[in-house]
Amino acid sequence: MAIISRGFSGRRSAADVKLPPGQYLTTDFPVLSAGPTPHVSLDRWEFTIDDSSKVLKRWNWKSFRELPSETITVDIHCVTRWSKLATSWEGVSLDVLLADAKTDLSYLMFRSYGDYTTNLPLKDVINKKAWIAFKFDGADLAPEHGGPARLLVPHLYFWKSAKWVKGLTLMSHNKPGFWESLGYHIYGDPWREERYSGDE
Ligand SMILES: Nc1nc2c(c(=O)[nH]1)N[C@H]1C(S)=C(S)[C@@H](COP(=O)(O)O)O[C@H]1N2
Ligand SMILES: [Mo]
């Protein structure tokens, strides 16, 4: 009897996959950047958490890389309609980074080198839903894909996964980031097809 178990082979064929509405599968890894790739040297790199008035936490590359990290395999969905399955990353979860930043502020603005920003509710980055990733497919994250480190929030459209991330600001109210100010959806759930601000 030839019974092929999907769980056993660990692979999914296109027929097995349910994609978010309006998405197609790609196997390559398109580069989408609103501006030039900022090149940040590791000895100048830092990641900070602030609340708009003061810096609450700060890591340099060395202290960041000493944090516990994990390998994550996730599907990603770009608002330009490509989806890529089972991408493999290594990163530090936001749970680790936010661990002793006790706060009653429920929104975040992620900030990148090169000035990109994107907003997220705090609840969407905790409980193993978001990481600061520094490896893709076992190799250091390439600069065009956001290296040295990028945000990875796979359950939302990929514009939320800020490349070249340098920190986050805790906020009491939700505020649009770069693409959200230009007409993209404030939240961006691919399963509800929240592409543009008019989409419910
Ligand atoms: N800093 C920064 N992050 C960014 C972007 C950007 O222009 N600048 N583009 C976003 C968009 S629209 C997408 S789809 C993904 C693309 O990531 P990739 O180039 O690694 O595929 O990065 C997101 N993060
Ligand atoms: Mo995108």
mmCIF file of C-alpha atoms and ligand atoms in Angstrom:
data_model
loop_
_atom_site.group_PDB
_atom_site.id
_atom_site.type_symbol
_atom_site.label_atom_id
_atom_site.label_comp_id
_atom_site.label_asym_id
_atom_site.label_seq_id
_atom_site.Cartn_x
_atom_site.Cartn_y
_atom_site.Cartn_z
ATOM 1 C CA MET A 1 0.000 0.000 0.000
ATOM 2 C CA ALA A 2 1.364 3.344 -0.980
ATOM 3 C CA ILE A 3 0.177 5.686 1.671
ATOM 4 C CA ILE A 4 2.076 8.916 1.589
ATOM 5 C CA SER A 5 1.670 10.862 4.751
ATOM 6 C CA ARG A 6 1.947 14.568 4.332
ATOM 7 C CA GLY A 7 2.974 14.936 7.947
ATOM 8 C CA PHE A 8 5.712 12.390 7.441
ATOM 9 C CA SER A 9 7.220 13.902 4.305
ATOM 10 C CA GLY A 10 6.938 17.391 5.815
ATOM 11 C CA ARG A 11 6.179 18.839 2.390
ATOM 12 C CA ARG A 12 3.049 20.424 1.073
ATOM 13 C CA SER A 13 2.236 20.537 -2.605
ATOM 14 C CA ALA A 14 0.351 23.505 -4.083
ATOM 15 C CA ALA A 15 -2.837 21.422 -4.033
ATOM 16 C CA ASP A 16 -2.615 20.975 -0.255
ATOM 17 C CA VAL A 17 -2.324 24.636 0.445
ATOM 18 C CA LYS A 18 -5.041 27.076 1.247
ATOM 19 C CA LEU A 19 -3.748 30.531 0.452
ATOM 20 C CA PRO A 20 -5.277 33.769 1.695
ATOM 21 C CA PRO A 21 -7.753 35.192 -0.856
ATOM 22 C CA GLY A 22 -6.224 36.795 -3.955
ATOM 23 C CA GLN A 23 -2.716 35.404 -3.344
ATOM 24 C CA TYR A 24 -0.571 33.230 -5.640
ATOM 25 C CA LEU A 25 2.387 31.017 -4.768
ATOM 26 C CA THR A 26 5.960 31.910 -5.567
ATOM 27 C CA THR A 27 9.129 29.995 -4.886
ATOM 28 C CA ASP A 28 11.567 32.842 -5.446
ATOM 29 C CA PHE A 29 12.000 35.632 -2.921
ATOM 30 C CA PRO A 30 11.068 39.016 -4.418
ATOM 31 C CA VAL A 31 12.707 42.137 -2.968
ATOM 32 C CA LEU A 32 10.312 44.978 -2.149
ATOM 33 C CA SER A 33 11.835 48.138 -0.724
ATOM 34 C CA ALA A 34 10.424 51.656 -0.754
ATOM 35 C CA GLY A 35 13.913 53.194 -0.929
ATOM 36 C CA PRO A 36 17.588 52.311 -1.089
ATOM 37 C CA THR A 37 18.987 49.535 1.105
ATOM 38 C CA PRO A 38 20.546 51.096 4.202
ATOM 39 C CA HIS A 39 23.851 49.474 5.110
ATOM 40 C CA VAL A 40 24.266 49.252 8.855
ATOM 41 C CA SER A 41 27.534 47.982 10.257
ATOM 42 C CA LEU A 42 27.236 45.605 13.175
ATOM 43 C CA ASP A 43 29.346 47.769 15.474
ATOM 44 C CA ARG A 44 26.888 50.659 15.043
ATOM 45 C CA TRP A 45 23.705 48.566 14.999
ATOM 46 C CA GLU A 46 21.335 48.849 17.918
ATOM 47 C CA PHE A 47 17.770 48.004 18.828
ATOM 48 C CA THR A 48 15.910 50.173 21.306
ATOM 49 C CA ILE A 49 12.505 50.121 22.980
ATOM 50 C CA ASP A 50 11.162 53.515 23.984
ATOM 51 C CA ASP A 51 7.874 55.062 25.072
ATOM 52 C CA SER A 52 8.361 58.327 23.086
ATOM 53 C CA SER A 53 9.885 60.070 26.095
ATOM 54 C CA LYS A 54 12.609 57.700 27.252
ATOM 55 C CA VAL A 55 14.577 54.674 26.084
ATOM 56 C CA LEU A 56 13.468 51.688 28.164
ATOM 57 C CA LYS A 57 15.708 48.988 26.667
ATOM 58 C CA ARG A 58 18.757 48.982 24.439
ATOM 59 C CA TRP A 59 20.770 46.198 22.819
ATOM 60 C CA ASN A 60 23.850 46.341 20.655
ATOM 61 C CA TRP A 61 24.563 43.521 18.197
ATOM 62 C CA LYS A 62 26.541 41.537 20.764
ATOM 63 C CA SER A 63 23.946 41.705 23.543
ATOM 64 C CA PHE A 64 21.112 41.113 21.054
ATOM 65 C CA ARG A 65 22.781 37.974 19.709
ATOM 66 C CA GLU A 66 23.260 36.693 23.258
ATOM 67 C CA LEU A 67 19.475 36.592 23.702
ATOM 68 C CA PRO A 68 17.774 33.209 23.255
ATOM 69 C CA SER A 69 16.725 32.730 19.636
ATOM 70 C CA GLU A 70 14.601 30.205 17.820
ATOM 71 C CA THR A 71 14.086 28.788 14.359
ATOM 72 C CA ILE A 72 10.694 29.532 12.820
ATOM 73 C CA THR A 73 9.142 28.074 9.674
ATOM 74 C CA VAL A 74 6.229 30.144 8.416
ATOM 75 C CA ASP A 75 4.262 31.158 5.317
ATOM 76 C CA ILE A 76 4.533 34.819 4.267
ATOM 77 C CA HIS A 77 2.029 36.886 2.278
ATOM 78 C CA CYS A 78 2.863 40.110 0.448
ATOM 79 C CA VAL A 79 0.122 42.616 -0.336
ATOM 80 C CA THR A 80 1.346 42.619 -3.969
ATOM 81 C CA ARG A 81 -0.199 39.088 -3.980
ATOM 82 C CA TRP A 82 2.727 36.712 -3.744
ATOM 83 C CA SER A 83 2.847 34.167 -0.954
ATOM 84 C CA LYS A 84 5.825 32.051 -0.089
ATOM 85 C CA LEU A 85 5.447 28.861 1.921
ATOM 86 C CA ALA A 86 7.507 27.367 4.713
ATOM 87 C CA THR A 87 10.163 30.070 4.886
ATOM 88 C CA SER A 88 12.750 29.359 7.543
ATOM 89 C CA TRP A 89 14.172 32.039 9.816
ATOM 90 C CA GLU A 90 16.137 32.402 12.998
ATOM 91 C CA GLY A 91 15.268 35.231 15.334
ATOM 92 C CA VAL A 92 14.589 36.531 18.810
ATOM 93 C CA SER A 93 10.916 36.601 19.745
ATOM 94 C CA LEU A 94 9.330 39.879 20.790
ATOM 95 C CA ASP A 95 8.306 38.031 23.952
ATOM 96 C CA VAL A 96 11.983 37.949 24.918
ATOM 97 C CA LEU A 97 12.579 41.589 23.970
ATOM 98 C CA LEU A 98 9.481 42.882 25.765
ATOM 99 C CA ALA A 99 9.883 40.581 28.778
ATOM 100 C CA ASP A 100 10.607 43.211 31.398
ATOM 101 C CA ALA A 101 9.270 46.243 29.612
ATOM 102 C CA LYS A 102 6.027 46.172 31.631
ATOM 103 C CA THR A 103 3.605 48.525 29.970
ATOM 104 C CA ASP A 104 -0.022 49.579 29.726
ATOM 105 C CA LEU A 105 0.632 50.977 26.237
ATOM 106 C CA SER A 106 -1.070 48.712 23.701
ATOM 107 C CA TYR A 107 0.286 49.870 20.333
ATOM 108 C CA LEU A 108 3.728 49.800 18.801
ATOM 109 C CA MET A 109 5.498 51.678 16.045
ATOM 110 C CA PHE A 110 8.447 49.777 14.630
ATOM 111 C CA ARG A 111 11.273 51.989 13.328
ATOM 112 C CA SER A 112 13.857 51.073 10.712
ATOM 113 C CA TYR A 113 17.199 52.363 9.555
ATOM 114 C CA GLY A 114 16.277 54.364 6.463
ATOM 115 C CA ASP A 115 13.166 55.754 8.202
ATOM 116 C CA TYR A 116 10.509 53.149 7.375
ATOM 117 C CA THR A 117 7.905 52.702 10.090
ATOM 118 C CA THR A 118 4.994 50.317 10.612
ATOM 119 C CA ASN A 119 2.403 50.118 13.387
ATOM 120 C CA LEU A 120 1.152 47.031 15.208
ATOM 121 C CA PRO A 121 -1.018 46.284 18.225
ATOM 122 C CA LEU A 122 1.059 44.902 21.105
ATOM 123 C CA LYS A 123 -1.162 41.786 21.175
ATOM 124 C CA ASP A 124 -0.031 40.941 17.617
ATOM 125 C CA VAL A 125 3.640 40.673 18.519
ATOM 126 C CA ILE A 126 3.472 38.737 21.810
ATOM 127 C CA ASN A 127 2.773 35.041 22.454
ATOM 128 C CA LYS A 128 5.123 33.806 19.724
ATOM 129 C CA LYS A 129 3.656 35.840 16.883
ATOM 130 C CA ALA A 130 6.641 38.031 15.952
ATOM 131 C CA TRP A 131 10.415 37.882 15.885
ATOM 132 C CA ILE A 132 13.418 40.027 15.090
ATOM 133 C CA ALA A 133 14.987 37.725 12.504
ATOM 134 C CA PHE A 134 18.670 37.734 11.634
ATOM 135 C CA LYS A 135 18.928 34.555 9.541
ATOM 136 C CA PHE A 136 16.997 33.294 6.546
ATOM 137 C CA ASP A 137 17.414 29.700 5.358
ATOM 138 C CA GLY A 138 20.339 29.219 7.733
ATOM 139 C CA ALA A 139 22.403 32.137 6.401
ATOM 140 C CA ASP A 140 22.855 35.705 7.640
ATOM 141 C CA LEU A 141 19.932 37.795 6.409
ATOM 142 C CA ALA A 142 20.928 39.507 3.143
ATOM 143 C CA PRO A 143 20.918 43.329 3.193
ATOM 144 C CA GLU A 144 18.191 43.550 0.525
ATOM 145 C CA HIS A 145 15.941 41.349 2.678
ATOM 146 C CA GLY A 146 16.492 43.493 5.754
ATOM 147 C CA GLY A 147 19.845 42.383 7.171
ATOM 148 C CA PRO A 148 21.327 42.618 9.712
ATOM 149 C CA ALA A 149 17.867 42.133 11.249
ATOM 150 C CA ARG A 150 14.215 42.562 10.357
ATOM 151 C CA LEU A 151 10.872 42.196 11.996
ATOM 152 C CA LEU A 152 8.972 39.011 11.063
ATOM 153 C CA VAL A 153 5.197 39.076 11.650
ATOM 154 C CA PRO A 154 4.008 36.249 9.411
ATOM 155 C CA HIS A 155 0.287 36.389 10.255
ATOM 156 C CA LEU A 156 -0.066 39.874 8.717
ATOM 157 C CA TYR A 157 0.794 41.160 5.217
ATOM 158 C CA PHE A 158 4.544 41.262 4.785
ATOM 159 C CA TRP A 159 4.812 45.075 4.700
ATOM 160 C CA LYS A 160 4.431 44.830 8.507
ATOM 161 C CA SER A 161 7.706 42.883 8.637
ATOM 162 C CA ALA A 162 9.957 45.945 8.765
ATOM 163 C CA LYS A 163 13.380 45.390 7.239
ATOM 164 C CA TRP A 164 16.517 46.944 8.856
ATOM 165 C CA VAL A 165 14.568 47.341 12.070
ATOM 166 C CA LYS A 166 16.204 49.459 14.763
ATOM 167 C CA GLY A 167 13.586 49.625 17.460
ATOM 168 C CA LEU A 168 10.030 50.084 18.561
ATOM 169 C CA THR A 169 8.093 52.826 20.270
ATOM 170 C CA LEU A 170 5.293 51.947 22.692
ATOM 171 C CA MET A 171 2.188 54.092 22.142
ATOM 172 C CA SER A 172 -1.153 54.526 23.921
ATOM 173 C CA HIS A 173 -3.060 54.863 20.618
ATOM 174 C CA ASN A 174 -2.770 53.288 17.207
ATOM 175 C CA LYS A 175 -1.039 55.499 14.626
ATOM 176 C CA PRO A 176 -0.352 54.727 10.939
ATOM 177 C CA GLY A 177 3.201 53.953 9.825
ATOM 178 C CA PHE A 178 4.717 54.516 6.381
ATOM 179 C CA TRP A 179 2.465 52.404 4.107
ATOM 180 C CA GLU A 180 -0.518 52.746 6.427
ATOM 181 C CA SER A 181 -0.356 56.549 5.916
ATOM 182 C CA LEU A 182 -0.297 56.005 2.149
ATOM 183 C CA GLY A 183 -3.595 54.123 1.995
ATOM 184 C CA TYR A 184 -2.695 50.619 3.141
ATOM 185 C CA HIS A 185 -4.829 48.987 5.795
ATOM 186 C CA ILE A 186 -4.137 49.953 9.401
ATOM 187 C CA TYR A 187 -4.060 46.242 10.437
ATOM 188 C CA GLY A 188 -3.404 44.116 7.314
ATOM 189 C CA ASP A 189 -4.830 40.629 7.915
ATOM 190 C CA PRO A 190 -4.267 38.643 4.675
ATOM 191 C CA TRP A 191 -7.056 36.135 5.537
ATOM 192 C CA ARG A 192 -9.565 39.007 5.663
ATOM 193 C CA GLU A 193 -7.900 40.610 2.656
ATOM 194 C CA GLU A 194 -7.255 43.878 4.476
ATOM 195 C CA ARG A 195 -5.066 45.406 1.761
ATOM 196 C CA TYR A 196 -6.181 49.041 1.615
ATOM 197 C CA SER A 197 -7.737 51.348 4.161
ATOM 198 C CA GLY A 198 -11.183 50.988 2.546
ATOM 199 C CA ASP A 199 -11.213 47.200 2.933
ATOM 200 C CA GLU A 200 -13.545 47.085 5.947
HETATM 201 N N1 LIG B 1 12.395 49.098 6.061
HETATM 202 C C1 LIG B 1 11.547 48.570 5.161
HETATM 203 N N2 LIG B 1 10.916 47.435 5.478
HETATM 204 C C2 LIG B 1 10.053 46.873 4.589
HETATM 205 C C3 LIG B 1 9.800 47.479 3.340
HETATM 206 C C4 LIG B 1 10.495 48.669 3.039
HETATM 207 O O1 LIG B 1 10.327 49.261 1.961
HETATM 208 N N3 LIG B 1 11.369 49.181 3.964
HETATM 209 N N4 LIG B 1 8.919 46.897 2.472
HETATM 210 C C5 LIG B 1 7.893 46.010 3.069
HETATM 211 C C6 LIG B 1 7.169 45.254 2.065
HETATM 212 S S1 LIG B 1 5.955 46.066 1.202
HETATM 213 C C7 LIG B 1 7.365 43.916 1.894
HETATM 214 S S2 LIG B 1 6.374 42.976 0.895
HETATM 215 C C8 LIG B 1 8.487 43.231 2.556
HETATM 216 C C9 LIG B 1 9.383 42.667 1.488
HETATM 217 O O2 LIG B 1 10.450 41.976 2.058
HETATM 218 P P1 LIG B 1 11.502 41.330 1.085
HETATM 219 O O3 LIG B 1 12.089 42.430 0.251
HETATM 220 O O4 LIG B 1 12.487 40.649 1.973
HETATM 221 O O5 LIG B 1 10.724 40.349 0.234
HETATM 222 O O6 LIG B 1 9.266 44.088 3.388
HETATM 223 C C10 LIG B 1 8.533 45.044 4.065
HETATM 224 N N5 LIG B 1 9.431 45.730 4.942
HETATM 225 MO MO MO B 2 4.688 44.316 0.242
#
